[in-house]
PDB file of C-alpha atoms in Angstrom:
ATOM      1  CA  MET Z   9      17.600 -43.173  -6.212  1.00 40.00           C
ATOM      2  CA  ILE Z  10      13.867 -42.679  -6.760  1.00 38.00           C
ATOM      3  CA  ILE Z  11      12.537 -42.082 -10.268  1.00 38.00           C
ATOM      4  CA  LEU Z  12       8.965 -40.789 -10.529  1.00 42.00           C
ATOM      5  CA  LEU Z  13       7.361 -41.005 -13.975  1.00 40.00           C
ATOM      6  CA  LEU Z  14       4.279 -38.898 -14.641  1.00 43.00           C
ATOM      7  CA  GLY Z  15       1.971 -39.663 -17.532  1.00 43.00           C
ATOM      8  CA  ALA Z  16      -0.535 -37.394 -19.207  1.00 44.00           C
ATOM      9  CA  CYS Z  17      -3.092 -37.946 -16.472  1.00 46.00           C
ATOM     10  CA  ASN Z  18      -3.527 -35.665 -13.475  1.00 46.00           C
ATOM     11  CA  PRO Z  19      -1.249 -37.021 -10.707  1.00 44.00           C
ATOM     12  CA  PHE Z  20      -3.760 -35.897  -8.085  1.00 41.00           C
ATOM     13  CA  ASP Z  21      -6.791 -37.656  -9.604  1.00 46.00           C
ATOM     14  CA  ASN Z  22      -6.596 -40.519  -7.123  1.00 46.00           C
ATOM     15  CA  LEU Z  23      -6.125 -38.131  -4.214  1.00 43.00           C
ATOM     16  CA  GLN Z  24      -9.112 -36.047  -5.209  1.00 46.00           C
ATOM     17  CA  LYS Z  25     -11.293 -39.145  -5.528  1.00 44.00           C
ATOM     18  CA  GLY Z  26     -10.154 -40.461  -2.158  1.00 49.00           C
ATOM     19  CA  ASN Z  27      -8.812 -43.709  -3.754  1.00 48.00           C
ATOM     20  CA  PHE Z  28      -5.571 -43.820  -1.836  1.00 43.00           C
ATOM     21  CA  HIS Z  29      -4.916 -47.543  -2.389  1.00 48.00           C
ATOM     22  CA  ASN Z  30      -4.235 -47.019  -6.100  1.00 51.00           C
ATOM     23  CA  VAL Z  31      -1.417 -44.639  -5.217  1.00 48.00           C
ATOM     24  CA  ARG Z  32       0.623 -47.670  -4.103  1.00 48.00           C
ATOM     25  CA  LYS Z  33       1.067 -48.565  -7.779  1.00 49.00           C
ATOM     26  CA  THR Z  34       3.376 -45.566  -8.189  1.00 52.00           C
ATOM     27  CA  GLY Z  35       5.442 -46.508  -5.190  1.00 51.00           C
ATOM     28  CA  LEU Z  36       4.032 -43.681  -3.074  1.00 53.00           C
ATOM     29  CA  GLU Z  37       1.935 -44.071   0.038  1.00 58.00           C
ATOM     30  CA  ILE Z  38      -0.184 -41.340   1.598  1.00 53.00           C
ATOM     31  CA  LYS Z  39       0.217 -41.551   5.380  1.00 56.00           C
ATOM     32  CA  GLU Z  40      -2.412 -38.930   6.203  1.00 61.00           C
ATOM     33  CA  ALA Z  41      -4.609 -36.287   4.617  1.00 57.00           C
ATOM     34  CA  LEU Z  42      -2.713 -33.524   2.861  1.00 49.00           C
ATOM     35  CA  PRO Z  43      -2.708 -30.169   4.697  1.00 56.00           C
ATOM     36  CA  VAL Z  44      -4.790 -27.348   3.287  1.00 51.00           C
ATOM     37  CA  SER Z  45      -1.605 -25.360   2.669  1.00 51.00           C
ATOM     38  CA  PHE Z  46      -0.615 -27.973   0.057  1.00 56.00           C
ATOM     39  CA  PHE Z  47      -3.129 -26.250  -2.220  1.00 72.00           C
ATOM     40  CA  PRO Z  48      -2.669 -22.496  -1.474  1.00 88.00           C
ATOM     41  CA  ARG Z  49      -5.648 -20.298  -2.235  1.00 91.00           C
ATOM     42  CA  GLU Z  50      -6.383 -16.781  -3.372  1.00 95.00           C
ATOM     43  CA  LEU Z  51      -7.772 -14.579  -0.613  1.00 97.00           C
ATOM     44  CA  ALA Z  52     -10.336 -11.992  -1.789  1.00 98.00           C
ATOM     45  CA  ILE Z  53     -10.146  -8.856   0.368  1.00 98.00           C
ATOM     46  CA  VAL Z  54     -12.303  -5.736   0.122  1.00 98.00           C
ATOM     47  CA  ALA Z  55     -10.750  -2.609   1.635  1.00 98.00           C
ATOM     48  CA  ALA Z  56     -13.214   0.272   1.929  1.00 98.00           C
ATOM     49  CA  GLY Z  57     -13.454   3.640   3.604  1.00 97.00           C
ATOM     50  CA  ASP Z  58     -11.567   6.893   3.541  1.00 97.00           C
ATOM     51  CA  SER Z  59      -8.137   8.254   2.582  1.00 96.00           C
ATOM     52  CA  LEU Z  60      -6.301   5.771   4.805  1.00 96.00           C
ATOM     53  CA  THR Z  61      -7.544   3.011   2.528  1.00 97.00           C
ATOM     54  CA  GLN Z  62      -6.970   5.061  -0.605  1.00 96.00           C
ATOM     55  CA  GLY Z  63      -3.420   5.567   0.653  1.00 96.00           C
ATOM     56  CA  VAL Z  64      -3.072   9.355   0.734  1.00 96.00           C
ATOM     57  CA  GLY Z  65       0.465  10.119   1.915  1.00 94.00           C
ATOM     58  CA  ASP Z  66       1.914   6.947   0.399  1.00 94.00           C
ATOM     59  CA  SER Z  67       4.960   8.070  -1.616  1.00 92.00           C
ATOM     60  CA  ARG Z  68       4.490   5.235  -4.103  1.00 89.00           C
ATOM     61  CA  LYS Z  69       0.722   5.754  -4.389  1.00 86.00           C
ATOM     62  CA  SER Z  70       0.223   2.019  -4.000  1.00 84.00           C
ATOM     63  CA  GLY Z  71      -2.554   1.841  -1.464  1.00 88.00           C
ATOM     64  CA  GLY Z  72      -0.969   2.881   1.811  1.00 94.00           C
ATOM     65  CA  TYR Z  73      -1.161   0.065   4.356  1.00 97.00           C
ATOM     66  CA  ILE Z  74      -2.473  -2.351   1.705  1.00 97.00           C
ATOM     67  CA  ARG Z  75       0.842  -2.998  -0.019  1.00 96.00           C
ATOM     68  CA  TYR Z  76       2.524  -3.880   3.280  1.00 97.00           C
ATOM     69  CA  LEU Z  77      -0.348  -6.073   4.428  1.00 98.00           C
ATOM     70  CA  GLU Z  78      -0.400  -7.845   1.080  1.00 97.00           C
ATOM     71  CA  GLU Z  79       3.281  -8.741   1.463  1.00 97.00           C
ATOM     72  CA  SER Z  80       2.725 -10.134   4.947  1.00 97.00           C
ATOM     73  CA  LEU Z  81      -0.323 -12.177   3.972  1.00 97.00           C
ATOM     74  CA  GLU Z  82       1.358 -13.724   0.942  1.00 96.00           C
ATOM     75  CA  LYS Z  83       4.053 -15.152   3.211  1.00 96.00           C
ATOM     76  CA  GLU Z  84       1.367 -17.404   4.683  1.00 95.00           C
ATOM     77  CA  THR Z  85       1.705 -20.921   3.268  1.00 93.00           C
ATOM     78  CA  PHE Z  86      -2.006 -21.290   2.554  1.00 94.00           C
ATOM     79  CA  ILE Z  87      -2.315 -17.992   0.650  1.00 95.00           C
ATOM     80  CA  ARG Z  88      -1.242 -17.999  -2.994  1.00 95.00           C
ATOM     81  CA  LYS Z  89      -2.337 -14.400  -3.534  1.00 96.00           C
ATOM     82  CA  ALA Z  90      -3.904 -11.714  -1.364  1.00 97.00           C
ATOM     83  CA  SER Z  91      -6.177 -10.016  -3.880  1.00 97.00           C
ATOM     84  CA  PHE Z  92      -7.249  -6.566  -2.661  1.00 97.00           C
ATOM     85  CA  GLU Z  93     -10.015  -4.450  -4.118  1.00 97.00           C
ATOM     86  CA  ASN Z  94      -9.489  -0.887  -2.905  1.00 97.00           C
ATOM     87  CA  PHE Z  95     -12.620   1.199  -2.409  1.00 97.00           C
ATOM     88  CA  GLY Z  96     -11.030   3.964  -0.365  1.00 97.00           C
ATOM     89  CA  VAL Z  97     -12.106   7.531  -1.168  1.00 97.00           C
ATOM     90  CA  ARG Z  98     -10.339  10.551   0.235  1.00 96.00           C
ATOM     91  CA  GLY Z  99     -12.531  12.678   2.483  1.00 95.00           C
ATOM     92  CA  ASN Z 100     -15.266  10.099   2.972  1.00 97.00           C
ATOM     93  CA  ARG Z 101     -17.293  10.327   6.149  1.00 98.00           C
ATOM     94  CA  SER Z 102     -19.361   7.465   7.517  1.00 98.00           C
ATOM     95  CA  ASP Z 103     -22.567   8.746   5.888  1.00 98.00           C
ATOM     96  CA  GLN Z 104     -20.816   8.922   2.513  1.00 98.00           C
ATOM     97  CA  LEU Z 105     -19.437   5.404   2.836  1.00 98.00           C
ATOM     98  CA  LEU Z 106     -22.909   4.197   3.758  1.00 98.00           C
ATOM     99  CA  LYS Z 107     -24.244   5.779   0.577  1.00 97.00           C
ATOM    100  CA  ARG Z 108     -21.490   4.192  -1.511  1.00 97.00           C
ATOM    101  CA  LEU Z 109     -22.425   0.776  -0.169  1.00 97.00           C
ATOM    102  CA  GLU Z 110     -25.517   1.028  -2.378  1.00 96.00           C
ATOM    103  CA  ASN Z 111     -23.243   0.771  -5.433  1.00 96.00           C
ATOM    104  CA  LYS Z 112     -23.787  -2.546  -7.226  1.00 96.00           C
ATOM    105  CA  THR Z 113     -20.097  -3.044  -8.027  1.00 95.00           C
ATOM    106  CA  LEU Z 114     -19.097  -2.555  -4.421  1.00 97.00           C
ATOM    107  CA  GLN Z 115     -21.950  -4.778  -3.231  1.00 97.00           C
ATOM    108  CA  SER Z 116     -20.826  -7.539  -5.583  1.00 98.00           C
ATOM    109  CA  SER Z 117     -17.237  -7.350  -4.351  1.00 98.00           C
ATOM    110  CA  ILE Z 118     -18.364  -7.423  -0.713  1.00 98.00           C
ATOM    111  CA  LYS Z 119     -20.546 -10.443  -1.397  1.00 98.00           C
ATOM    112  CA  GLU Z 120     -17.567 -12.400  -2.742  1.00 98.00           C
ATOM    113  CA  ALA Z 121     -15.036 -11.201  -0.150  1.00 98.00           C
ATOM    114  CA  ASP Z 122     -13.247 -13.533   2.235  1.00 98.00           C
ATOM    115  CA  LEU Z 123     -12.259 -10.550   4.394  1.00 98.00           C
ATOM    116  CA  ILE Z 124     -13.423  -6.922   4.705  1.00 98.00           C
ATOM    117  CA  ILE Z 125     -11.234  -4.118   6.098  1.00 98.00           C
ATOM    118  CA  LEU Z 126     -12.619  -0.660   6.930  1.00 98.00           C
ATOM    119  CA  THR Z 127     -11.050   2.697   7.750  1.00 98.00           C
ATOM    120  CA  ILE Z 128     -13.670   5.303   8.590  1.00 98.00           C
ATOM    121  CA  GLY Z 129     -14.341   8.037  11.148  1.00 97.00           C
ATOM    122  CA  GLY Z 130     -11.397  10.387  10.806  1.00 95.00           C
ATOM    123  CA  ASN Z 131     -13.329  12.746   8.556  1.00 96.00           C
ATOM    124  CA  ASP Z 132     -16.369  12.579  10.839  1.00 97.00           C
ATOM    125  CA  LEU Z 133     -14.149  13.786  13.658  1.00 94.00           C
ATOM    126  CA  MET Z 134     -12.621  16.462  11.448  1.00 92.00           C
ATOM    127  CA  GLU Z 135     -16.099  17.635  10.450  1.00 94.00           C
ATOM    128  CA  VAL Z 136     -16.856  18.393  14.114  1.00 93.00           C
ATOM    129  CA  ILE Z 137     -13.745  20.564  14.302  1.00 87.00           C
ATOM    130  CA  LYS Z 138     -14.517  22.397  11.071  1.00 87.00           C
ATOM    131  CA  ALA Z 139     -18.138  23.055  12.015  1.00 88.00           C
ATOM    132  CA  ASN Z 140     -17.269  24.445  15.455  1.00 87.00           C
ATOM    133  CA  PHE Z 141     -13.821  25.887  14.853  1.00 76.00           C
ATOM    134  CA  SER Z 142     -14.443  29.237  16.531  1.00 76.00           C
ATOM    135  CA  ASN Z 143     -16.111  27.757  19.620  1.00 82.00           C
ATOM    136  CA  LEU Z 144     -14.934  24.171  19.990  1.00 78.00           C
ATOM    137  CA  ARG Z 145     -16.357  22.390  23.049  1.00 85.00           C
ATOM    138  CA  LEU Z 146     -16.323  18.837  24.356  1.00 85.00           C
ATOM    139  CA  ASP Z 147     -20.083  18.408  23.891  1.00 90.00           C
ATOM    140  CA  HIS Z 148     -19.676  19.017  20.149  1.00 92.00           C
ATOM    141  CA  PHE Z 149     -17.524  15.883  19.963  1.00 92.00           C
ATOM    142  CA  GLN Z 150     -19.974  13.916  22.069  1.00 93.00           C
ATOM    143  CA  ILE Z 151     -22.820  14.776  19.699  1.00 96.00           C
ATOM    144  CA  GLY Z 152     -20.631  13.913  16.709  1.00 96.00           C
ATOM    145  CA  GLN Z 153     -19.657  10.635  18.336  1.00 96.00           C
ATOM    146  CA  LYS Z 154     -23.285   9.619  18.705  1.00 97.00           C
ATOM    147  CA  VAL Z 155     -24.051  10.390  15.052  1.00 97.00           C
ATOM    148  CA  PHE Z 156     -20.942   8.513  13.912  1.00 98.00           C
ATOM    149  CA  ALA Z 157     -21.879   5.472  16.003  1.00 98.00           C
ATOM    150  CA  GLU Z 158     -25.321   5.330  14.408  1.00 98.00           C
ATOM    151  CA  GLN Z 159     -23.809   5.539  10.917  1.00 98.00           C
ATOM    152  CA  LEU Z 160     -21.208   2.878  11.746  1.00 98.00           C
ATOM    153  CA  GLN Z 161     -23.910   0.544  13.005  1.00 98.00           C
ATOM    154  CA  ASP Z 162     -25.763   1.016   9.706  1.00 98.00           C
ATOM    155  CA  ILE Z 163     -22.538   0.307   7.795  1.00 98.00           C
ATOM    156  CA  PHE Z 164     -22.124  -3.005   9.607  1.00 98.00           C
ATOM    157  CA  SER Z 165     -25.762  -3.917   9.002  1.00 98.00           C
ATOM    158  CA  THR Z 166     -25.392  -3.160   5.297  1.00 98.00           C
ATOM    159  CA  LEU Z 167     -22.194  -5.192   5.029  1.00 98.00           C
ATOM    160  CA  ARG Z 168     -23.816  -8.140   6.757  1.00 98.00           C
ATOM    161  CA  HIS Z 169     -26.766  -7.992   4.394  1.00 97.00           C
ATOM    162  CA  SER Z 170     -24.351  -8.538   1.492  1.00 97.00           C
ATOM    163  CA  ASN Z 171     -21.952 -10.894   3.267  1.00 98.00           C
ATOM    164  CA  PRO Z 172     -23.034 -12.582   6.515  1.00 98.00           C
ATOM    165  CA  ASN Z 173     -19.850 -14.628   6.962  1.00 97.00           C
ATOM    166  CA  ALA Z 174     -16.672 -12.707   6.108  1.00 98.00           C
ATOM    167  CA  PRO Z 175     -14.663 -11.338   9.037  1.00 98.00           C
ATOM    168  CA  ILE Z 176     -14.780  -7.536   9.213  1.00 98.00           C
ATOM    169  CA  VAL Z 177     -11.779  -5.597  10.492  1.00 98.00           C
ATOM    170  CA  LEU Z 178     -12.293  -1.979  11.558  1.00 98.00           C
ATOM    171  CA  VAL Z 179      -9.163   0.137  11.930  1.00 98.00           C
ATOM    172  CA  GLY Z 180      -9.526   2.707  14.689  1.00 98.00           C
ATOM    173  CA  LEU Z 181      -8.747   6.420  14.745  1.00 97.00           C
ATOM    174  CA  TYR Z 182      -5.526   8.150  15.724  1.00 94.00           C
ATOM    175  CA  ASN Z 183      -4.945  11.742  16.810  1.00 90.00           C
ATOM    176  CA  PRO Z 184      -3.030  13.988  14.421  1.00 83.00           C
ATOM    177  CA  PHE Z 185      -4.875  17.062  15.679  1.00 71.00           C
ATOM    178  CA  PHE Z 186      -2.539  17.965  18.523  1.00 59.00           C
ATOM    179  CA  THR Z 187      -0.196  19.463  15.912  1.00 57.00           C
ATOM    180  CA  TRP Z 188      -2.849  22.099  15.153  1.00 60.00           C
ATOM    181  CA  PHE Z 189      -4.805  22.209  18.405  1.00 58.00           C
ATOM    182  CA  ALA Z 190      -2.302  21.937  21.230  1.00 56.00           C
ATOM    183  CA  ASP Z 191      -4.703  23.841  23.492  1.00 55.00           C
ATOM    184  CA  VAL Z 192      -7.365  21.124  23.224  1.00 56.00           C
ATOM    185  CA  ALA Z 193      -6.131  19.028  26.138  1.00 58.00           C
ATOM    186  CA  GLU Z 194      -8.967  16.504  25.811  1.00 80.00           C
ATOM    187  CA  MET Z 195      -8.185  15.526  22.196  1.00 85.00           C
ATOM    188  CA  ASN Z 196      -6.606  12.175  23.039  1.00 89.00           C
ATOM    189  CA  GLN Z 197      -9.499  11.344  25.335  1.00 90.00           C
ATOM    190  CA  ILE Z 198     -11.931  12.281  22.579  1.00 92.00           C
ATOM    191  CA  VAL Z 199     -10.231   9.930  20.115  1.00 94.00           C
ATOM    192  CA  ASP Z 200     -10.226   7.156  22.729  1.00 94.00           C
ATOM    193  CA  ALA Z 201     -13.944   7.719  23.358  1.00 95.00           C
ATOM    194  CA  TRP Z 202     -14.756   7.459  19.647  1.00 97.00           C
ATOM    195  CA  ASN Z 203     -12.613   4.332  19.390  1.00 98.00           C
ATOM    196  CA  GLY Z 204     -14.380   2.856  22.401  1.00 97.00           C
ATOM    197  CA  GLU Z 205     -17.752   3.413  20.757  1.00 97.00           C
ATOM    198  CA  SER Z 206     -16.510   1.774  17.558  1.00 98.00           C
ATOM    199  CA  LYS Z 207     -15.108  -1.187  19.456  1.00 98.00           C
ATOM    200  CA  SER Z 208     -18.446  -1.814  21.183  1.00 97.00           C
ATOM    201  CA  ILE Z 209     -20.198  -1.913  17.791  1.00 98.00           C
ATOM    202  CA  VAL Z 210     -17.557  -4.296  16.468  1.00 98.00           C
ATOM    203  CA  GLU Z 211     -18.031  -6.620  19.439  1.00 97.00           C
ATOM    204  CA  GLN Z 212     -21.765  -6.822  18.810  1.00 97.00           C
ATOM    205  CA  ASP Z 213     -21.146  -8.348  15.372  1.00 97.00           C
ATOM    206  CA  GLY Z 214     -19.609 -11.611  16.551  1.00 95.00           C
ATOM    207  CA  ASN Z 215     -17.201 -11.937  13.621  1.00 98.00           C
ATOM    208  CA  ALA Z 216     -15.622  -8.498  13.545  1.00 98.00           C
ATOM    209  CA  TYR Z 217     -12.384  -7.148  14.970  1.00 98.00           C
ATOM    210  CA  PHE Z 218     -11.120  -3.756  16.074  1.00 98.00           C
ATOM    211  CA  VAL Z 219      -7.533  -2.667  15.427  1.00 98.00           C
ATOM    212  CA  ASP Z 220      -6.362   0.109  17.735  1.00 97.00           C
ATOM    213  CA  ILE Z 221      -3.636   2.274  16.149  1.00 96.00           C
ATOM    214  CA  HIS Z 222      -3.941   5.379  18.343  1.00 93.00           C
ATOM    215  CA  ASP Z 223      -0.928   4.488  20.466  1.00 91.00           C
ATOM    216  CA  LEU Z 224       1.300   4.160  17.402  1.00 91.00           C
ATOM    217  CA  PHE Z 225       1.025   7.869  16.718  1.00 88.00           C
ATOM    218  CA  LEU Z 226       1.462   8.900  20.357  1.00 83.00           C
ATOM    219  CA  SER Z 227       4.318   6.878  21.799  1.00 66.00           C
ATOM    220  CA  ASN Z 228       6.435   6.203  18.735  1.00 63.00           C
ATOM    221  CA  GLY Z 229       9.486   8.446  18.465  1.00 63.00           C
ATOM    222  CA  GLU Z 230       9.465   8.280  14.673  1.00 79.00           C
ATOM    223  CA  ILE Z 231       7.799  10.825  12.401  1.00 87.00           C
ATOM    224  CA  LEU Z 232       4.770   8.923  11.143  1.00 90.00           C
ATOM    225  CA  LEU Z 233       2.752  11.668   9.457  1.00 90.00           C
ATOM    226  CA  TYR Z 234       2.902  12.868   5.878  1.00 92.00           C
ATOM    227  CA  THR Z 235       3.808  16.474   5.089  1.00 91.00           C
ATOM    228  CA  ASP Z 236       0.143  17.480   5.484  1.00 89.00           C
ATOM    229  CA  TYR Z 237       0.363  16.523   9.191  1.00 85.00           C
ATOM    230  CA  PHE Z 238      -2.846  14.541   8.873  1.00 89.00           C
ATOM    231  CA  HIS Z 239      -2.276  11.353   6.869  1.00 94.00           C
ATOM    232  CA  PRO Z 240       0.329   8.688   7.636  1.00 95.00           C
ATOM    233  CA  ASN Z 241       3.589   8.603   5.719  1.00 95.00           C
ATOM    234  CA  ASP Z 242       5.125   5.379   4.411  1.00 96.00           C
ATOM    235  CA  ARG Z 243       6.396   4.352   7.835  1.00 95.00           C
ATOM    236  CA  GLY Z 244       3.044   5.161   9.403  1.00 95.00           C
ATOM    237  CA  TYR Z 245       1.249   2.952   6.893  1.00 97.00           C
ATOM    238  CA  GLN Z 246       3.731   0.152   7.471  1.00 97.00           C
ATOM    239  CA  LEU Z 247       3.057   0.216  11.206  1.00 96.00           C
ATOM    240  CA  ILE Z 248      -0.702   0.230  10.594  1.00 98.00           C
ATOM    241  CA  ALA Z 249      -0.316  -2.799   8.301  1.00 98.00           C
ATOM    242  CA  ASP Z 250       1.803  -4.567  10.920  1.00 98.00           C
ATOM    243  CA  ARG Z 251      -0.879  -3.965  13.549  1.00 98.00           C
ATOM    244  CA  ILE Z 252      -3.626  -5.288  11.222  1.00 98.00           C
ATOM    245  CA  TYR Z 253      -1.570  -8.346  10.324  1.00 98.00           C
ATOM    246  CA  GLU Z 254      -0.846  -9.042  13.990  1.00 98.00           C
ATOM    247  CA  LEU Z 255      -4.582  -9.115  14.670  1.00 98.00           C
ATOM    248  CA  LEU Z 256      -5.280 -11.303  11.635  1.00 98.00           C
ATOM    249  CA  ASP Z 257      -2.493 -13.719  12.528  1.00 97.00           C
ATOM    250  CA  GLU Z 258      -3.703 -14.116  16.094  1.00 97.00           C
ATOM    251  CA  GLN Z 259      -7.462 -14.224  15.605  1.00 97.00           C
ATOM    252  CA  VAL Z 260      -8.596 -14.527  11.985  1.00 97.00           C
ATOM    253  CA  LEU Z 261      -6.295 -16.440   9.629  1.00 96.00           C
ATOM    254  CA  ASP Z 262      -6.986 -19.858  11.098  1.00 94.00           C
ATOM    255  CA  SER Z 263     -10.676 -19.486  10.297  1.00 93.00           C
ATOM    256  CA  LEU Z 264      -9.818 -18.491   6.713  1.00 92.00           C
ATOM    257  CA  ASN Z 265      -7.617 -21.589   6.387  1.00 86.00           C
ATOM    258  CA  ASP Z 266     -10.468 -24.057   7.027  1.00 74.00           C
TER     259      ASP Z 266
END
């Protein structure tokens, strides 16, 4: 039987000072450096963008994909708490998000973030449809795509000005529009083109990642849209969170565990 007596002092004082020889006095011997996961940390995450970040369509009104992603992240041994700050605003386009990035509170949160997650572009695409509803043509989307790409590039530049080091995750667009516009045969190709433009901007950053969710809403047999036929429902948000976590687990979390 082993009896370990702890006095009023901090039992990790010797470990923190690197004086491992004194630990022998307690009958314990440190064979190697303790893993980082021995001291789990709080992960500061800024989620910004549109209604997908706000969580419109979430029956519990708890942040859409965020609540599912939080649960997955907090199962990681090195994460004590995944602390999200939600700056999602329903209806926001890329130009509006860019304007909001001038807000001092948001800037401060971004500066302190370990990870930044963005959802943006769906309302830019919808704006093209609204503006050209009576005479919708492919070139309208191509013009809109170019404007969106310029705004997205400015968003990344602004984020990097506040935080040069945090990984940025951009969630791509999906196509809910076929429910309303079945006669627009090119809609899936349009969404893929916009996503391709976004992915190229992400790749230029060097520490940013693109999460493609378009296929989830095309090939999945489940009903993934809310009753407005535009936003995800609970299951849709769960699948989005799973896709984000998969990306983080494969490519990002190790760097946050250093």
